């Protein structure tokens, strides 16, 4: 549903919560829509959004941080024609997935609304209701491996901040729900109003980079149990102290006392990565920690990771994380930035 700049029609935004929901998953998007109305009023435009918070049980519900929120009971699906429906995430997601009443209601409501969305692990709830089959979707990067195991029929987009597939909109962790809501406001109004909201809330109108930049752990998702004596674990233990050296696949095979073919076959089976890609991932992981520490200049990062040149470092970061090493350091450094 796209609203013209002169329309006075209210648009219902229905936020679905459950016991143990994450408060910011609810408050962030609601504040974006509320702020859109405030900014529209300054332009002599009438209010557009009517916000509602609903739950399977209705009444007062506790969020995961303990703050209580008043909710209404689930409305009749037929009353939601043209509305926006958004399911939040949080620690209570697993319980929500077992709520048969909520699952049936979501299935019926999704056939009536103009668009249906989720914030963070709210995507698990939509997927459990069968609404994301054969669709592109996203959830928090930490929960992506579990989501992929539970819902292999969903095309999960690891790096996206928010994704649209038809009338379904899903967003990554927590504050990404605000990014998604800004995009919905832009679709309903125009870019100018959405930009005004972003400025008021002091958040990026378009976030640079995707989810990958938020944790080096997302790079590989490689099993690395120190007690596990598989080939991949043994190789990573051998590689990490030697990353700044020039290392070939032949070097790795000799160290593991296997042929290059066997090394490649076993690593692909255990990690999904070839030997050279595994080495590159470990080097980027090391670079991330050095940049987050904030003490080492870029030249030292290049030296300690064995990437060879600043160009190679920049290229590796662009391909793996979608941002430059400098941007990564500015966002995630915990120490004093080094002199150039």
Coordinates of C-alpha atoms in Angstrom, one line a residue:
X1 CA 0.0 0.0 0.0
X2 CA 1.6 3.3 -1.1
X3 CA 0.1 6.5 0.3
X4 CA 0.2 9.7 -1.6
X5 CA 1.6 12.8 0.1
X6 CA -1.9 14.3 0.3
X7 CA -3.8 11.2 1.6
X8 CA -5.3 11.5 5.1
X9 CA -6.0 7.8 5.4
X10 CA -4.6 6.1 8.5
X11 CA -2.5 3.0 7.9
X12 CA -2.6 0.4 10.6
X13 CA 0.8 -1.0 11.8
X14 CA 0.2 -4.1 14.0
X15 CA 3.2 -5.2 16.0
X16 CA 3.0 -8.8 17.2
X17 CA 4.8 -9.6 20.5
X18 CA 5.1 -12.6 22.9
X19 CA 6.4 -13.2 26.4
X20 CA 10.2 -12.5 26.4
X21 CA 10.2 -10.3 23.3
X22 CA 13.1 -7.9 22.8
X23 CA 11.9 -4.4 23.7
X24 CA 13.9 -2.6 21.1
X25 CA 12.5 -4.8 18.3
X26 CA 9.1 -3.3 19.3
X27 CA 10.0 0.2 20.3
X28 CA 12.4 0.9 17.4
X29 CA 10.0 0.4 14.5
X30 CA 7.1 2.0 16.4
X31 CA 9.2 5.1 17.0
X32 CA 10.1 5.4 13.3
X33 CA 6.4 5.3 12.4
X34 CA 5.5 7.7 15.2
X35 CA 8.3 10.1 14.2
X36 CA 7.1 9.9 10.6
X37 CA 3.7 11.3 11.7
X38 CA 5.4 14.1 13.7
X39 CA 7.6 15.1 10.8
X40 CA 4.6 14.9 8.4
X41 CA 2.7 17.3 10.8
X42 CA 5.5 19.9 10.3
X43 CA 4.8 19.7 6.6
X44 CA 1.0 20.3 7.2
X45 CA 0.3 16.6 6.4
X46 CA -2.1 14.6 8.5
X47 CA -1.2 11.6 10.6
X48 CA -0.7 8.4 8.6
X49 CA 0.0 5.6 11.0
X50 CA -2.2 3.9 13.7
X51 CA 0.0 1.8 15.9
X52 CA -1.2 -1.3 17.7
X53 CA 0.6 -3.9 19.8
X54 CA -1.0 -7.4 19.9
X55 CA -0.3 -10.8 21.4
X56 CA -1.8 -14.2 21.5
X57 CA -2.9 -13.8 25.1
X58 CA -3.5 -10.1 25.2
X59 CA -2.9 -8.1 28.4
X60 CA 0.4 -7.1 30.0
X61 CA 3.4 -8.9 28.7
X62 CA 7.0 -8.8 30.0
X63 CA 9.8 -8.1 27.6
X64 CA 13.2 -9.9 28.0
X65 CA 14.5 -6.9 30.0
X66 CA 11.5 -7.0 32.3
X67 CA 9.6 -4.0 31.1
X68 CA 5.9 -4.7 30.8
X69 CA 3.9 -3.7 27.7
X70 CA 0.1 -3.6 27.4
X71 CA -1.1 -5.6 24.4
X72 CA -4.5 -6.2 22.8
X73 CA -5.7 -9.6 21.8
X74 CA -5.1 -10.8 18.2
X75 CA -7.7 -9.0 16.0
X76 CA -9.8 -10.7 13.4
X77 CA -7.7 -11.3 10.3
X78 CA -10.5 -9.8 8.2
X79 CA -10.0 -6.5 10.0
X80 CA -6.4 -6.2 8.8
X81 CA -7.0 -5.5 5.2
X82 CA -4.3 -3.1 3.9
X83 CA -2.4 -3.1 7.2
X84 CA 1.3 -3.7 8.0
X85 CA 2.0 -6.6 10.3
X86 CA 5.4 -6.9 12.0
X87 CA 6.5 -9.8 14.2
X88 CA 9.3 -8.9 16.7
X89 CA 12.0 -11.2 18.0
X90 CA 13.7 -12.0 21.3
X91 CA 14.4 -14.7 23.8
X92 CA 10.7 -15.8 23.7
X93 CA 10.9 -16.7 20.0
X94 CA 11.0 -20.4 20.7
X95 CA 7.8 -20.3 22.7
X96 CA 6.1 -18.2 20.1
X97 CA 7.0 -20.8 17.5
X98 CA 5.1 -23.4 19.6
X99 CA 2.0 -21.2 19.9
X100 CA -0.4 -23.0 17.6
X101 CA -3.0 -20.2 18.0
X102 CA -0.5 -17.6 16.9
X103 CA 0.7 -19.7 13.9
X104 CA -2.9 -20.1 12.6
X105 CA -3.6 -16.4 13.1
X106 CA -0.4 -15.4 11.2
X107 CA -1.4 -17.7 8.3
X108 CA -4.8 -16.1 8.1
X109 CA -3.7 -12.5 8.7
X110 CA -0.9 -12.7 6.1
X111 CA -3.6 -13.2 3.5
X112 CA -5.2 -9.9 4.4
X113 CA -2.4 -7.4 5.1
X114 CA -0.7 -5.2 2.6
X115 CA 2.7 -6.3 3.9
X116 CA 4.1 -8.7 6.5
X117 CA 7.4 -8.2 8.2
X118 CA 9.7 -9.4 11.0
X119 CA 12.5 -8.0 13.2
X120 CA 15.5 -10.1 14.1
X121 CA 14.4 -13.6 15.2
X122 CA 10.8 -12.7 14.4
X123 CA 11.7 -14.4 11.0
X124 CA 11.7 -17.7 12.8
X125 CA 8.1 -17.1 13.7
X126 CA 7.1 -16.3 10.2
X127 CA 9.0 -19.3 8.8
X128 CA 7.4 -21.6 11.4
X129 CA 4.0 -20.4 10.2
X130 CA 5.1 -21.4 6.7
X131 CA 5.1 -17.9 5.3
X132 CA 8.7 -17.7 4.0
X133 CA 8.9 -20.9 2.0
X134 CA 10.9 -20.3 -1.2
X135 CA 11.3 -16.7 -0.3
X136 CA 14.4 -14.6 0.5
X137 CA 14.7 -13.6 4.1
X138 CA 17.2 -12.5 6.8
X139 CA 17.6 -12.8 10.5
X140 CA 20.3 -11.9 13.1
X141 CA 23.7 -13.2 11.9
X142 CA 24.2 -15.2 15.1
X143 CA 21.0 -17.1 14.5
X144 CA 21.6 -17.7 10.8
X145 CA 23.1 -21.2 11.1
X146 CA 20.1 -22.4 13.2
X147 CA 17.6 -20.8 10.9
X148 CA 19.2 -22.5 7.9
X149 CA 19.0 -25.9 9.6
X150 CA 15.4 -25.5 10.7
X151 CA 14.1 -23.9 7.5
X152 CA 16.2 -25.0 4.5
X153 CA 13.4 -24.1 2.1
X154 CA 14.0 -20.4 2.9
X155 CA 16.6 -18.5 0.9
X156 CA 18.5 -16.9 3.8
X157 CA 20.5 -13.8 2.9
X158 CA 23.4 -13.8 5.4
X159 CA 24.7 -10.3 4.8
X160 CA 21.5 -8.2 4.3
X161 CA 20.2 -5.6 6.7
X162 CA 16.7 -6.0 5.5
X163 CA 15.1 -7.9 2.6
X164 CA 11.9 -7.6 0.7
X165 CA 10.3 -10.5 -1.2
X166 CA 6.9 -9.7 -2.4
X167 CA 4.8 -8.5 0.5
X168 CA 7.2 -10.0 3.1
X169 CA 9.9 -7.8 4.7
X170 CA 12.4 -9.3 7.1
X171 CA 15.2 -7.5 8.9
X172 CA 18.4 -8.5 10.7
X173 CA 19.3 -8.0 14.4
X174 CA 17.5 -5.5 16.6
X175 CA 18.2 -2.0 15.2
X176 CA 17.9 -3.3 11.6
X177 CA 14.1 -3.2 12.3
X178 CA 14.5 0.6 12.3
X179 CA 16.2 0.4 8.9
X180 CA 13.4 -1.7 7.5
X181 CA 10.8 0.7 9.0
X182 CA 12.5 3.7 7.4
X183 CA 12.3 1.9 4.0
X184 CA 8.6 1.3 4.6
X185 CA 8.0 5.0 5.4
X186 CA 9.9 5.9 2.2
X187 CA 7.6 3.6 0.3
X188 CA 4.5 5.0 1.9
X189 CA 5.6 8.7 1.6
X190 CA 8.8 9.6 -0.1
X191 CA 12.5 9.7 0.4
X192 CA 12.4 13.2 1.8
X193 CA 10.2 12.3 4.8
X194 CA 12.1 9.1 5.5
X195 CA 15.3 11.1 5.5
X196 CA 13.8 13.6 8.0
X197 CA 12.9 10.8 10.3
X198 CA 16.4 9.3 10.1
X199 CA 17.9 12.7 11.0
X200 CA 15.6 13.2 13.9
X201 CA 16.5 9.7 15.3
X202 CA 20.2 10.2 14.5
X203 CA 20.4 6.9 12.5
X204 CA 21.8 6.3 9.0
X205 CA 19.3 6.6 6.2
X206 CA 21.2 4.0 4.4
X207 CA 23.6 1.9 6.5
X208 CA 26.9 1.3 4.8
X209 CA 27.8 -2.4 4.5
X210 CA 25.8 -5.4 5.6
X211 CA 25.7 -7.7 8.6
X212 CA 29.1 -9.3 7.9
X213 CA 30.9 -6.3 9.3
X214 CA 29.5 -6.7 12.7
X215 CA 31.4 -9.8 13.7
X216 CA 34.5 -11.6 12.5
X217 CA 32.8 -14.8 13.7
X218 CA 30.4 -14.5 10.7
X219 CA 33.3 -14.8 8.3
X220 CA 33.8 -18.5 8.5
X221 CA 31.4 -20.1 11.0
X222 CA 34.0 -22.9 11.1
X223 CA 33.8 -25.6 13.8
X224 CA 36.9 -24.9 16.0
X225 CA 36.6 -27.0 19.1
X226 CA 40.1 -27.2 20.8
X227 CA 39.1 -30.7 22.0
X228 CA 38.1 -31.8 18.5
X229 CA 41.0 -33.5 16.8
X230 CA 39.6 -33.4 13.2
X231 CA 41.8 -32.3 10.4
X232 CA 40.2 -28.8 10.1
X233 CA 40.8 -28.1 13.8
X234 CA 44.4 -29.4 13.7
X235 CA 45.1 -27.3 10.6
X236 CA 43.7 -24.1 12.1
X237 CA 45.8 -24.7 15.2
X238 CA 48.8 -25.0 13.0
X239 CA 47.9 -22.0 10.8
X240 CA 47.1 -19.4 13.3
X241 CA 50.7 -18.9 14.7
X242 CA 52.0 -18.8 11.1
X243 CA 49.6 -16.4 9.3
X244 CA 52.2 -13.8 8.6
X245 CA 54.2 -16.4 6.7
X246 CA 53.8 -17.3 3.0
X247 CA 51.9 -20.6 3.2
X248 CA 51.0 -22.8 0.2
X249 CA 48.5 -25.6 0.0
X250 CA 51.4 -28.0 -0.3
X251 CA 52.8 -26.6 3.0
X252 CA 49.5 -27.3 4.7
X253 CA 49.3 -30.8 3.3
X254 CA 52.8 -31.6 4.5
X255 CA 52.1 -30.3 8.0
X256 CA 49.0 -32.5 8.2
X257 CA 50.8 -35.5 6.7
X258 CA 48.2 -35.9 4.0
X259 CA 48.1 -35.4 0.2
X260 CA 46.8 -32.1 -1.2
X261 CA 43.8 -34.0 -2.6
X262 CA 42.9 -35.5 0.8
X263 CA 43.4 -32.2 2.5
X264 CA 41.0 -30.5 0.0
X265 CA 38.4 -33.2 0.3
X266 CA 38.4 -33.4 4.1
X267 CA 38.3 -29.6 4.6
X268 CA 35.4 -29.2 2.1
X269 CA 33.5 -31.9 4.0
X270 CA 34.2 -30.4 7.5
X271 CA 34.1 -26.7 6.8
X272 CA 32.8 -26.1 3.3
X273 CA 36.0 -24.3 2.5
X274 CA 39.0 -25.1 0.4
X275 CA 42.5 -24.9 2.0
X276 CA 43.3 -21.6 0.4
X277 CA 39.9 -20.1 1.4
X278 CA 40.3 -21.3 4.9
X279 CA 43.7 -19.6 5.1
X280 CA 42.2 -16.4 3.7
X281 CA 39.4 -16.5 6.3
X282 CA 41.8 -16.9 9.2
X283 CA 43.9 -14.0 7.9
X284 CA 40.8 -11.7 7.7
X285 CA 39.8 -12.9 11.2
X286 CA 43.2 -11.9 12.5
X287 CA 42.9 -8.5 10.7
X288 CA 39.6 -7.9 12.3
X289 CA 40.9 -8.4 15.8
X290 CA 43.9 -6.2 15.1
X291 CA 41.7 -3.4 13.8
X292 CA 39.3 -3.8 16.7
X293 CA 42.2 -3.5 19.1
X294 CA 42.9 -0.1 17.5
X295 CA 46.6 0.0 18.2
X296 CA 48.2 -1.4 15.1
X297 CA 48.7 0.8 11.9
X298 CA 47.5 -0.7 8.7
X299 CA 51.0 -1.6 7.6
X300 CA 51.4 -3.7 10.7
X301 CA 48.0 -5.4 10.1
X302 CA 49.2 -6.3 6.6
X303 CA 52.4 -7.7 8.0
X304 CA 50.8 -9.7 10.8
X305 CA 48.1 -11.3 8.6
X306 CA 50.4 -12.2 5.7
X307 CA 48.1 -10.5 3.2
X308 CA 51.0 -9.0 1.4
X309 CA 49.9 -5.4 0.7
X310 CA 47.4 -2.8 1.7
X311 CA 45.6 -3.4 -1.7
X312 CA 45.2 -7.1 -0.8
X313 CA 43.9 -6.2 2.6
X314 CA 41.3 -3.7 1.2
X315 CA 40.2 -6.2 -1.5
X316 CA 39.9 -9.0 1.1
X317 CA 37.7 -6.8 3.4
X318 CA 35.5 -5.6 0.5
X319 CA 34.9 -9.2 -0.6
X320 CA 34.4 -10.7 2.8
X321 CA 32.8 -7.9 4.8
X322 CA 31.6 -5.3 2.3
X323 CA 33.5 -2.5 4.0
X324 CA 37.0 -1.1 3.9
X325 CA 39.5 -1.8 6.7
X326 CA 39.4 1.8 7.7
X327 CA 35.6 1.8 7.9
X328 CA 35.7 -1.4 10.0
X329 CA 38.2 0.2 12.4
X330 CA 36.2 3.4 12.8
X331 CA 33.1 1.4 13.7
X332 CA 34.5 -1.3 15.9
X333 CA 37.8 -0.2 17.4
X334 CA 37.9 -0.4 21.2
X335 CA 41.3 1.3 21.5
X336 CA 42.9 4.6 20.6
X337 CA 43.3 4.9 16.8
X338 CA 47.0 4.6 15.8
X339 CA 48.9 7.3 13.9
X340 CA 48.9 6.8 10.2

